[in-house]
Amino acid sequence: MPIMTVREALRQALHEAMQDERVFIIGEDIGHYGSTYGVTAGFLEQYGPERIRDAPIAESGIVGIAIGAAMVGMRPIAEIMSVNFSLLAFDMLFNHAAKIYAMFGGQMTVPMVLRTTNGWTQLSATHSQSFDVYFAHMPGLKVVAPATPYDMKGMLKAAIEDPDPVVFIEHTLMYTVKGEVPEERYTVPLGKARLAREGRDITVVTYSRMVHLSQQAANILARDGIEVEIVDLRTLRPLDMSVALESFKKTNRAVVVTEDWQSFGTSAEIAARLYEYGFDYLDAPIARVNFREVPMPYSKNLELQTVVTVDRIVEAIRKTLS
Amino acid sequence: MAHHDDHGHNSSGALPALSSNSGLDAATLIDYYRQMTLIRRFEEKCQEMYTKARIGGFLHLYIGEEATAVGAISALRPDDHIFTHYRDHGHAIARGLDINALMAELFGKVTGCSKGLGGSMHFADVRKNFWGGYAIVGSHLPLAVGVALGMKMQHRDSVVMVFFGDGATNGGEFYESLNFAQLWKLPVIFVCENNLYAMGTPLEVHSSVTEIYRKACAFDMKAERVDGNDVLVMREAALRAVEHARSGKGPVLLEAMTYRFRGHSAQDTQKYRSKEDIERYRRNDPIARLRALLLNEGIATEQQLRDIDRIIDDQVEASVRFADESPEPGREWIMQAGVYAAPIAVDPPIHGE
Ligand SMILES: Cc1ncc(C[n+]2csc(CCOP(=O)(O)OP(=O)(O)O)c2C)c(N)n1
Ligand SMILES: [Mg+2]
């Protein structure tokens, strides 16, 4: 099977999707600039400005237009350059994309995808955020955040084919992550978690980039004979906890690793569900590893103390096992 | 750009005459009277039902503004599209939505146009390309632009008409939408219903430019201010705008000068204007003006119009009976299947479904 990066996998998914005449991409600097993270580089030349729509810096307009176009049979993919700017489009997402199907009694669908990206690297307070929990909180949206090139391609394809609005969350520090991606066309269904690593001692429940950091932590712990099982949730709404619960019932201990602020964050929901449905299997309090709860500092040293690191995951696992 | 400064400031007491010689036949003119009267009587009944607590939530009446919706929508084809705001009863009726389904919606019944899930602010009927009333001020404008983009990309010549208030022209979405629509030459007719107030805030208190149509000049967009209480003037302006948009020349902003006779919503105590103010504007009642035209020009007789009024009263009564007798929406609407076109079952399930 060919090995490729997350970026290349996403590009393949988009190229395949563009074969459907209804699909078009709208976003800032996706065409003339050559794409902020290189995902749509060359698309303008290949598909033309009608379908690769360089948009003004107007996030609300971009998402609103995607919603309207979706309502009349198009399959728009709106790209929000980074998730930080999605705040300007929250009204569109929350009050329209998420509600139009239910609020009008199922008359209309909004088959759009919003692609955006989390991430940080000395970009400081306003450019280093994660709003996974805001998206995932909203009934009516489907929210996915895959970790591997295989899932990136398969789930982006599934998201584009889905009749409901899907928020597709990438990560700036993952575009160069490599993995196997088959040549043939395939989709990976939304709403299905997967086992990313088998182990009998403890369960790490996580998603997106934290899957890779958790793997590194597991490799370190493996040297001490500790077997870590890793569950990659892949989709945040709806949240499939079946794989995590099955694992938890075996290991009886869990660490939840998410790259966002802890209070009321995604890890709170995940841990709550483990307690709710796995209480009888609990041998130790569930630990959480997240961002420190501060606006992201610029200073490299402080930034590295704020984000989730492999060391912090290792430490949390050891503590939960002790 | 047409500009009617005299809007509503008619102190002589005489009904301002409608511009006639529209070239329309008697049946059409009488039908506009019928539509406008239907909107008014329907809404008077809504107010009554609201007072009796048969209707809940917010109720924003369109009474006084009927000519704007009827005139503007008369310029559209069935395959054209409409978006509107929460003050949406008039547009829905002018588009020909069944008033039984509208009253049922207000009563929260499953026979409602939105299955009883939307209420007064969210009337919709996709079969009529009536894409709904939206209750976040100004936020439906980008959606309308998106539909226009869809039409263009599908090489269809349908246009999109989007209604909103004067208050909506101060928010970012208004400017984003005008820019997108003009930049991409999309077939959108932006209809601003300037009723001189955003809730209780007067126009000159909320907008640096009170001639709203001039806001279009920043985008080099064609714009017109018209008497929105003259159904025929409104129609002609809309026809010009539709023709412009349909021929690929891009969007148009129409500013329809009008006035609402009732409060912003049923709860409004109207501290911001006097009874005298309202009475003065009543002389500019769009229905009375059309009625006068029909009678003065011998297009219809008193008796004919009274017959129409009576039929409308019966229809409105029937809509209340229909709504009354209709069932409420079932529990399936609060399951995940009511929220998603393609719900995904997960384990453990949401709410144990
Ligand atoms: C974004 C937003 N802010 C505030 C409100 C509350 N609100 C509802 S209608 C309204 C006034 C709108 O006035 P205008 O646009 O002139 O329309 P009109 O009601 O006069 O038809 C306000 C402030 C809202 N629904 N949405
Ligand atoms: Mg107003």
XYZ file of C-alpha atoms and ligand atoms in Angstrom:
702
model
C 0.000 0.000 0.000
C 1.374 3.448 -0.844
C 2.652 5.559 2.052
C 1.622 9.180 1.978
C 1.206 12.237 4.175
C -2.027 13.523 5.664
C -1.749 16.438 3.227
C -1.516 14.100 0.245
C -4.403 11.965 1.535
C -6.610 15.029 1.878
C -5.641 16.174 -1.606
C -6.600 12.777 -3.017
C -9.956 12.897 -1.265
C -10.644 16.364 -2.650
C -9.552 15.396 -6.157
C -11.873 12.402 -6.084
C -14.692 14.551 -4.732
C -14.199 17.187 -7.434
C -15.243 14.590 -10.009
C -18.772 15.262 -8.759
C -19.959 18.404 -10.547
C -21.860 19.537 -7.453
C -18.712 19.829 -5.379
C -16.887 23.152 -5.121
C -14.453 24.647 -2.644
C -14.804 28.107 -1.133
C -12.305 29.708 1.221
C -9.569 32.236 1.738
C -6.313 31.820 -0.179
C -7.203 28.389 -1.485
C -6.407 29.311 -5.093
C -4.196 32.202 -6.144
C -2.079 32.094 -3.015
C -1.591 28.377 -3.425
C -3.300 27.247 -0.210
C -2.149 28.061 3.329
C -1.249 24.468 4.199
C -0.823 23.233 0.662
C -3.937 21.055 0.609
C -5.529 22.697 -2.435
C -2.301 23.747 -4.177
C -2.792 23.469 -7.954
C -6.566 23.053 -7.693
C -7.344 26.475 -9.160
C -5.273 25.679 -12.249
C -6.937 22.289 -12.613
C -10.579 23.094 -11.838
C -10.868 26.813 -12.530
C -12.192 29.748 -10.517
C -15.861 28.697 -10.697
C -15.207 25.667 -8.511
C -12.163 26.845 -6.581
C -13.564 30.047 -5.164
C -11.047 32.348 -3.561
C -13.195 34.245 -1.103
C -12.833 37.606 0.577
C -11.909 37.519 4.273
C -15.467 37.126 5.446
C -15.870 33.874 7.351
C -19.530 34.355 8.102
C -20.223 34.976 4.424
C -18.143 32.000 3.341
C -19.970 29.565 5.593
C -23.378 31.150 4.963
C -22.886 30.913 1.219
C -21.844 27.286 1.551
C -25.022 26.595 3.533
C -27.241 28.285 0.940
C -25.572 26.498 -1.956
C -25.912 23.184 -0.124
C -29.636 23.785 0.376
C -30.147 23.883 -3.388
C -28.223 20.757 -4.246
C -24.569 21.777 -4.365
C -21.930 19.995 -2.266
C -19.836 22.893 -0.999
C -16.634 22.471 0.945
C -15.963 25.633 2.924
C -12.403 26.005 4.126
C -11.746 28.156 7.173
C -8.020 28.858 7.099
C -7.570 28.035 10.760
C -10.101 27.216 13.418
C -9.410 30.499 15.193
C -11.270 32.356 12.451
C -14.250 30.051 12.630
C -15.558 32.079 15.565
C -16.719 34.648 13.038
C -18.832 31.974 11.382
C -20.296 30.389 14.495
C -23.673 31.996 13.988
C -23.865 30.470 10.514
C -22.845 27.065 11.787
C -24.900 27.001 14.961
C -28.010 28.901 14.009
C -28.292 27.752 10.425
C -26.222 24.736 9.363
C -27.057 22.815 12.516
C -30.725 23.775 12.719
C -32.174 24.100 9.257
C -33.065 20.424 8.977
C -34.837 20.213 12.336
C -36.265 23.723 12.580
C -38.135 23.527 9.282
C -39.437 20.046 9.985
C -37.019 18.087 7.814
C -37.811 19.889 4.555
C -34.252 20.878 3.743
C -30.818 19.411 4.147
C -27.448 21.147 4.374
C -24.911 18.770 2.810
C -21.847 20.928 3.353
C -18.439 20.289 4.830
C -16.476 22.820 6.799
C -12.784 21.990 6.717
C -10.605 23.730 9.259
C -7.471 23.151 11.238
C -6.346 23.264 14.851
C -2.700 23.808 15.719
C -0.003 25.938 17.321
C 3.717 26.737 17.048
C 4.498 30.075 18.635
C 1.427 31.660 17.126
C 0.378 32.834 20.601
C -3.004 33.458 22.124
C -5.412 34.056 19.239
C -3.886 31.610 16.760
C -3.348 28.480 18.841
C -6.796 27.404 19.891
C -9.078 24.418 19.659
C -12.850 24.756 19.610
C -13.641 21.069 19.171
C -15.955 21.175 22.113
C -18.003 24.072 20.764
C -18.664 22.280 17.492
C -19.286 18.963 19.214
C -21.752 20.545 21.627
C -24.184 21.439 18.881
C -26.954 18.993 17.899
C -27.363 19.023 14.128
C -23.666 19.096 13.316
C -21.487 16.068 12.737
C -17.932 16.627 13.904
C -14.927 14.554 12.916
C -11.230 14.858 13.731
C -9.290 11.932 12.274
C -5.649 11.158 12.999
C -4.224 9.045 10.189
C -3.829 9.626 6.453
C -6.094 6.622 5.845
C -8.902 8.075 7.949
C -8.332 11.598 6.658
C -9.022 10.476 3.129
C -11.828 8.062 3.914
C -13.634 10.314 6.348
C -13.333 13.425 4.213
C -14.939 11.446 1.388
C -17.677 10.244 3.740
C -18.203 13.783 5.038
C -18.651 15.169 1.526
C -21.147 12.434 0.666
C -23.094 12.911 3.905
C -26.415 14.797 3.664
C -25.813 16.640 6.955
C -23.381 19.449 7.756
C -20.011 18.071 8.824
C -17.197 19.942 10.564
C -13.921 18.311 9.544
C -11.091 19.227 11.907
C -7.478 18.873 10.798
C -4.273 19.863 12.592
C -1.443 22.036 11.311
C 1.127 19.768 12.989
C -0.266 16.680 11.273
C -0.075 17.516 7.569
C 3.291 15.757 7.259
C 2.310 12.684 9.284
C 2.677 9.612 7.072
C 0.687 6.427 6.765
C -0.678 3.818 4.407
C -3.421 4.859 2.021
C -4.844 2.437 -0.562
C -5.038 3.364 -4.238
C -8.687 2.392 -4.583
C -11.661 4.565 -3.665
C -13.032 3.997 -0.188
C -14.824 5.813 2.577
C -14.498 5.475 6.340
C -17.903 5.787 8.026
C -18.489 8.721 10.366
C -19.357 7.963 13.978
C -17.151 4.908 14.453
C -14.219 4.854 16.863
C -11.273 2.506 16.262
C -8.666 0.686 18.284
C -5.349 2.344 17.446
C -3.172 0.107 19.618
C -3.795 -3.021 21.635
C -2.667 -3.406 25.230
C -3.974 -4.886 28.454
C -2.916 -2.454 31.195
C -4.557 0.876 30.582
C -6.784 2.628 28.050
C -5.947 5.970 26.489
C -8.988 7.587 24.911
C -8.078 10.304 22.454
C -8.400 11.606 18.879
C -6.674 13.720 16.225
C -2.985 14.548 16.770
C -3.056 13.234 20.330
C -3.357 9.702 18.922
C 0.209 10.041 17.632
C 1.571 11.483 20.861
C -0.174 8.746 22.792
C 1.504 6.169 20.548
C 4.886 7.689 21.402
C 4.032 7.587 25.079
C 2.964 3.947 24.709
C 6.278 3.110 23.022
C 8.189 4.583 25.953
C 6.069 2.723 28.503
C 6.376 -0.516 26.542
C 10.061 -0.587 27.493
C 8.932 -0.958 31.104
C 6.527 -3.706 30.147
C 3.438 -1.455 30.372
C 0.922 -2.233 27.660
C -1.168 0.746 26.649
C -4.345 0.364 24.620
C -5.243 3.421 22.530
C -8.740 4.267 21.325
C -9.010 6.798 18.514
C -12.508 8.270 18.673
C -12.266 9.785 15.158
C -15.728 11.365 15.447
C -16.800 13.689 18.274
C -20.461 14.009 17.313
C -22.031 11.589 17.455
C -19.633 10.109 19.976
C -19.111 6.376 19.614
C -17.896 5.216 23.029
C -18.301 1.495 22.354
C -14.644 0.824 21.599
C -13.425 2.891 24.538
C -15.851 1.219 26.941
C -14.936 -2.255 25.769
C -11.288 -1.430 26.311
C -11.984 0.151 29.687
C -13.875 -2.910 30.857
C -10.724 -4.887 30.124
C -8.096 -2.507 31.560
C -10.182 -0.819 34.276
C -8.052 2.303 34.015
C -8.185 5.203 31.609
C -6.432 8.410 30.649
C -8.191 10.887 28.370
C -5.878 12.986 26.230
C -7.256 15.968 24.336
C -5.640 19.085 22.976
C -7.960 21.677 24.453
C -8.619 23.406 27.759
C -9.713 21.014 30.463
C -12.706 22.762 32.044
C -15.851 21.783 30.161
C -13.646 20.432 27.369
C -13.988 17.312 25.209
C -12.143 15.273 27.844
C -14.838 16.124 30.374
C -17.523 14.583 28.185
C -15.415 11.525 27.376
C -14.536 10.925 31.032
C -18.150 11.449 32.084
C -19.274 8.745 29.700
C -16.609 6.349 30.964
C -17.830 6.912 34.508
C -21.467 6.715 33.499
C -21.248 3.467 31.563
C -18.121 1.902 33.055
C -18.427 2.719 36.732
C -18.432 -0.917 37.846
C -15.133 -1.528 36.087
C -13.290 1.444 37.574
C -10.054 0.707 39.469
C -8.635 4.244 39.591
C -9.771 7.819 38.941
C -9.695 8.700 35.260
C -6.848 11.084 34.476
C -6.941 13.859 31.904
C -4.140 15.484 29.955
C -4.981 18.771 28.242
C -3.770 22.287 27.520
C -2.976 24.353 30.582
C -5.850 26.748 31.020
C -4.245 29.956 29.826
C -4.259 31.893 26.579
C -1.385 30.332 24.650
C 1.892 32.135 25.445
C 4.253 33.079 22.653
C 7.502 32.300 24.454
C 8.627 28.863 23.257
C 9.485 27.624 26.705
C 6.121 28.603 28.154
C 4.278 27.309 25.124
C 5.817 23.863 25.576
C 4.709 23.875 29.197
C 1.171 24.741 28.114
C 0.538 22.159 25.397
C 0.203 18.404 25.771
C 3.529 16.596 25.511
C 4.525 12.951 25.370
C 6.106 13.337 28.821
C 2.875 14.569 30.343
C 0.965 11.632 28.842
C 3.578 9.159 30.160
C 3.381 10.718 33.590
C -0.421 10.587 33.681
C -0.424 6.934 32.662
C 2.139 5.978 35.311
C 0.184 7.815 37.974
C -3.099 6.144 36.998
C -1.418 2.741 37.133
C 0.226 3.297 40.494
C -32.239 56.121 -8.395
C -35.825 56.851 -7.589
C -36.295 58.649 -4.341
C -39.585 59.258 -2.615
C -38.999 61.713 0.174
C -42.651 62.190 0.862
C -43.063 58.690 2.204
C -45.528 58.627 5.014
C -45.252 62.330 5.723
C -48.627 63.079 4.280
C -50.176 65.573 6.608
C -53.042 66.667 4.373
C -55.183 63.758 5.451
C -55.863 62.568 1.924
C -54.874 59.072 0.940
C -51.764 59.294 -1.257
C -52.867 58.122 -4.670
C -51.275 55.003 -6.079
C -49.345 55.358 -9.278
C -51.753 53.805 -11.739
C -51.335 52.829 -15.418
C -49.505 49.677 -14.418
C -50.806 47.942 -17.519
C -52.188 45.190 -15.327
C -55.632 43.742 -15.932
C -58.444 44.083 -13.417
C -58.194 40.489 -12.227
C -54.535 40.904 -11.319
C -55.058 44.174 -9.500
C -57.958 42.710 -7.587
C -55.821 39.719 -6.718
C -53.201 42.002 -5.141
C -55.986 43.460 -3.041
C -57.028 39.928 -2.097
C -53.485 38.923 -1.106
C -52.878 42.044 0.950
C -56.199 41.736 2.709
C -55.575 38.052 3.368
C -52.271 38.920 5.032
C -53.940 41.548 7.184
C -56.919 39.491 8.250
C -54.761 36.455 8.863
C -52.518 38.492 11.137
C -55.387 40.158 12.948
C -56.555 36.642 13.705
C -53.020 35.728 14.820
C -53.073 38.591 17.316
C -56.433 37.386 18.620
C -55.193 33.813 18.948
C -52.040 35.064 20.647
C -54.106 36.937 23.201
C -56.029 33.730 23.813
C -52.706 31.946 24.321
C -53.313 29.635 21.373
C -50.079 30.932 19.849
C -46.885 31.144 21.886
C -43.421 32.617 21.563
C -42.737 35.729 19.531
C -45.281 37.080 17.097
C -44.037 39.782 14.717
C -46.854 41.203 12.637
C -46.453 42.592 9.141
C -49.600 44.717 9.303
C -49.027 47.945 7.372
C -46.250 46.498 5.221
C -48.355 44.205 3.021
C -47.715 46.026 -0.252
C -43.989 45.385 -0.024
C -44.257 41.597 0.033
C -47.103 41.383 -2.440
C -45.582 43.825 -4.919
C -42.083 42.388 -4.725
C -43.052 38.728 -4.830
C -45.423 39.321 -7.735
C -42.314 39.917 -9.834
C -41.000 36.395 -9.233
C -41.451 33.131 -11.099
C -42.242 29.890 -9.253
C -38.665 28.704 -9.791
C -37.246 31.833 -8.136
C -36.253 31.701 -4.485
C -37.264 33.613 -1.367
C -35.547 34.096 1.984
C -36.983 36.271 4.690
C -36.720 37.261 8.317
C -38.827 36.432 11.361
C -41.534 38.878 10.234
C -42.406 36.325 7.602
C -46.179 35.858 7.483
C -46.696 38.373 4.679
C -44.046 36.897 2.434
C -45.353 33.377 2.971
C -48.900 34.348 2.071
C -47.778 36.393 -0.920
C -45.857 33.350 -2.101
C -49.033 31.324 -1.915
C -48.342 29.145 1.111
C -51.512 27.539 2.388
C -52.823 29.581 5.330
C -54.100 26.394 6.972
C -50.500 25.196 7.192
C -49.436 28.629 8.462
C -52.034 28.807 11.222
C -51.245 25.199 12.140
C -47.570 26.138 12.391
C -48.464 28.945 14.795
C -50.508 26.484 16.847
C -47.501 24.149 16.960
C -49.206 21.403 14.995
C -47.630 18.763 12.766
C -49.740 19.937 9.823
C -47.860 23.238 10.034
C -45.642 24.311 7.159
C -42.592 23.450 9.299
C -44.293 20.555 11.133
C -44.823 22.748 14.180
C -41.101 22.885 14.893
C -40.441 26.407 13.680
C -43.316 28.607 14.783
C -44.087 32.136 13.646
C -40.503 33.070 12.841
C -39.742 29.965 10.771
C -42.335 29.486 8.077
C -40.972 27.546 5.112
C -42.110 25.533 2.128
C -39.433 24.150 -0.157
C -42.008 23.172 -2.760
C -42.542 26.866 -3.274
C -38.862 27.702 -3.034
C -39.753 29.583 0.105
C -36.579 28.828 2.057
C -37.771 30.144 5.321
C -37.978 32.867 7.875
C -34.776 33.367 9.869
C -34.677 34.941 13.298
C -31.079 36.045 13.721
C -31.146 39.550 12.293
C -29.313 39.786 8.958
C -27.916 36.291 9.137
C -29.973 34.853 6.306
C -28.449 37.167 3.728
C -25.360 34.985 3.144
C -27.633 31.955 2.708
C -29.572 33.775 0.006
C -26.289 34.633 -1.713
C -25.341 30.957 -1.507
C -28.547 29.900 -3.225
C -27.836 32.452 -5.952
C -24.360 30.997 -6.349
C -25.925 27.553 -6.613
C -28.244 28.795 -9.372
C -25.358 30.322 -11.266
C -23.206 27.211 -10.974
C -26.126 25.051 -12.128
C -26.629 27.376 -15.116
C -30.193 28.098 -14.099
C -31.716 31.542 -14.516
C -33.631 31.615 -11.235
C -33.124 34.625 -8.999
C -33.170 34.964 -5.224
C -35.154 37.611 -3.345
C -34.213 38.216 0.266
C -36.187 40.394 2.688
C -34.797 42.072 5.811
C -35.311 45.191 7.876
C -33.543 48.538 8.141
C -31.959 47.309 11.362
C -30.328 44.423 9.512
C -28.282 46.776 7.339
C -25.885 47.668 10.170
C -24.539 44.188 10.776
C -21.554 42.609 9.108
C -23.503 39.999 7.173
C -25.251 42.703 5.179
C -21.931 44.065 3.945
C -20.376 40.653 3.412
C -23.400 39.582 1.396
C -23.524 42.678 -0.776
C -19.831 42.341 -1.499
C -20.012 38.643 -2.381
C -23.098 39.103 -4.538
C -21.668 42.015 -6.491
C -18.169 40.526 -6.706
C -19.548 37.345 -8.240
C -22.445 39.011 -10.087
C -25.012 36.812 -8.429
C -28.762 37.108 -9.076
C -29.898 38.426 -5.700
C -32.554 41.049 -5.071
C -31.955 42.450 -1.597
C -35.212 43.961 -0.356
C -34.780 46.146 2.695
C -38.109 46.842 4.347
C -37.400 50.203 5.878
C -40.153 50.580 8.461
C -38.167 53.295 10.256
C -37.494 51.241 13.383
C -35.291 48.381 14.464
C -37.403 47.083 17.285
C -37.819 50.339 19.220
C -34.743 52.129 17.934
C -35.508 54.801 15.334
C -33.683 54.696 12.013
C -31.694 57.871 12.676
C -30.535 56.478 16.007
C -29.282 53.197 14.553
C -27.896 53.995 11.120
C -25.315 56.605 10.095
C -26.910 56.663 6.660
C -30.693 56.771 6.823
C -31.210 56.385 3.096
C -30.445 52.700 3.204
C -30.241 52.261 -0.563
C -27.122 54.449 -0.573
C -25.267 51.761 1.342
C -25.114 49.848 -1.945
C -22.903 52.469 -3.565
C -19.873 51.154 -1.658
C -20.257 48.028 -3.799
C -21.128 49.785 -7.058
C -24.441 48.037 -6.794
C -27.629 49.118 -8.468
C -30.048 50.387 -5.836
C -33.385 52.113 -5.575
C -35.551 53.574 -2.837
C -39.235 53.110 -3.516
C -42.598 53.574 -1.863
C -43.137 50.171 -0.342
C -46.715 51.050 0.514
C -47.596 51.343 -3.159
C -47.997 47.794 -4.370
C -47.661 48.818 -7.998
C -44.522 50.900 -7.510
C -43.075 48.055 -5.480
C -43.913 45.585 -8.219
C -42.381 47.706 -10.951
C -39.171 48.232 -9.011
C -39.002 44.510 -8.323
C -39.569 43.722 -11.995
C -36.664 45.997 -12.927
C -34.473 44.417 -10.287
C -35.415 40.869 -11.285
C -34.727 41.587 -14.933
C -31.314 43.026 -14.003
C -30.444 40.043 -11.831
C -31.790 37.429 -14.218
C -29.886 38.810 -17.154
C -26.617 38.213 -15.322
C -25.868 41.828 -14.451
C -25.713 41.104 -10.741
C -27.601 41.993 -7.590
C -29.845 44.949 -6.757
C -30.703 46.565 -3.447
C -34.276 47.788 -3.133
C -35.213 49.953 -0.194
C -38.949 49.752 0.376
C -40.221 52.607 2.522
C -42.954 51.286 4.761
C -44.271 51.358 8.300
C -45.566 48.776 10.696
C -48.826 49.658 12.383
C -48.415 47.169 15.214
C -45.693 46.756 17.781
C -42.399 45.111 16.922
C -43.801 41.935 18.432
C -46.941 41.175 20.344
C -45.192 42.139 23.607
C -44.147 45.617 22.450
C -45.550 48.505 24.525
C -44.379 51.018 21.899
C -42.898 53.635 24.208
C -40.772 54.905 21.340
C -43.611 56.390 19.290
C -46.905 58.106 19.914
C -50.414 57.079 18.950
C -50.528 60.241 16.834
C -47.463 59.096 14.919
C -49.137 55.830 14.103
C -52.392 57.517 13.163
C -50.530 59.830 10.801
C -48.938 56.886 9.063
C -52.241 55.082 8.861
C -53.253 57.532 6.190
C -50.664 55.765 4.107
C -52.263 52.362 4.623
C -51.259 50.297 1.592
C -54.529 48.390 1.484
C -56.690 51.507 1.743
C -54.618 53.053 -1.031
C -55.092 50.081 -3.357
C -58.771 49.924 -2.478
C -59.152 53.587 -3.394
C -57.433 53.023 -6.709
C -59.630 50.048 -7.561
C -62.776 52.018 -6.777
C -61.757 55.353 -8.248
C -60.661 53.804 -11.512
C -63.757 51.644 -11.712
C -61.698 48.462 -11.600
C -63.832 46.978 -8.854
C -67.053 47.823 -7.069
C -67.565 48.185 -3.314
C -69.660 45.056 -3.422
C -66.943 43.045 -5.162
C -64.361 44.050 -2.595
C -66.700 43.351 0.280
C -67.326 39.892 -1.152
C -63.599 39.295 -1.272
C -63.247 40.443 2.326
C -65.968 38.033 3.378
C -64.404 35.073 1.604
C -61.094 35.904 3.272
C -62.726 36.038 6.693
C -64.159 32.592 6.063
C -60.782 31.269 4.957
C -59.092 32.668 8.039
C -61.756 31.153 10.291
C -61.295 27.849 8.511
C -57.537 28.009 9.093
C -58.151 28.313 12.837
C -60.454 25.300 12.752
C -57.906 23.357 10.728
C -55.131 24.249 13.163
C -57.311 23.446 16.126
C -58.232 20.004 14.868
C -54.719 19.074 13.750
C -52.503 16.747 15.776
C -49.318 17.821 17.483
C -45.962 16.587 16.241
C -44.914 13.287 17.774
C -41.916 12.310 19.810
C -40.036 11.211 16.699
C -39.211 14.872 16.168
C -37.132 14.997 19.325
C -35.219 11.869 18.438
C -31.931 12.109 16.537
C -33.883 11.256 13.375
C -35.578 14.632 13.700
C -32.242 16.413 13.827
C -30.275 14.694 11.057
C -31.165 13.654 7.532
C -28.867 10.672 8.095
C -28.688 10.040 11.839
C -25.799 7.849 12.949
C -26.550 5.351 15.655
C -23.878 5.158 18.340
C -23.308 2.896 21.313
C -24.203 3.790 24.022
C -26.964 5.663 22.267
C -27.828 9.335 22.809
C -30.738 9.539 25.324
C -30.858 5.748 25.202
C -32.453 5.832 21.731
C -28.444 39.214 15.723
C -29.688 39.603 16.445
N -29.628 40.621 17.343
C -30.755 41.012 17.962
C -31.950 40.385 17.746
C -33.235 40.835 18.456
N -34.074 41.526 17.438
C -35.023 40.873 16.761
S -35.742 41.819 15.593
C -34.811 43.150 16.007
C -34.998 44.439 15.246
C -34.763 44.297 13.785
O -35.167 45.419 13.119
P -35.251 45.505 11.551
O -34.102 44.811 10.936
O -35.439 46.913 11.165
O -36.542 44.642 11.156
P -38.057 44.898 11.549
O -38.316 44.119 12.800
O -38.245 46.346 11.734
O -38.854 44.352 10.426
C -33.954 42.853 17.054
C -33.018 43.793 17.679
C -31.936 39.293 16.849
N -33.037 38.565 16.601
N -30.809 38.956 16.197
Mg -37.251 47.923 10.859
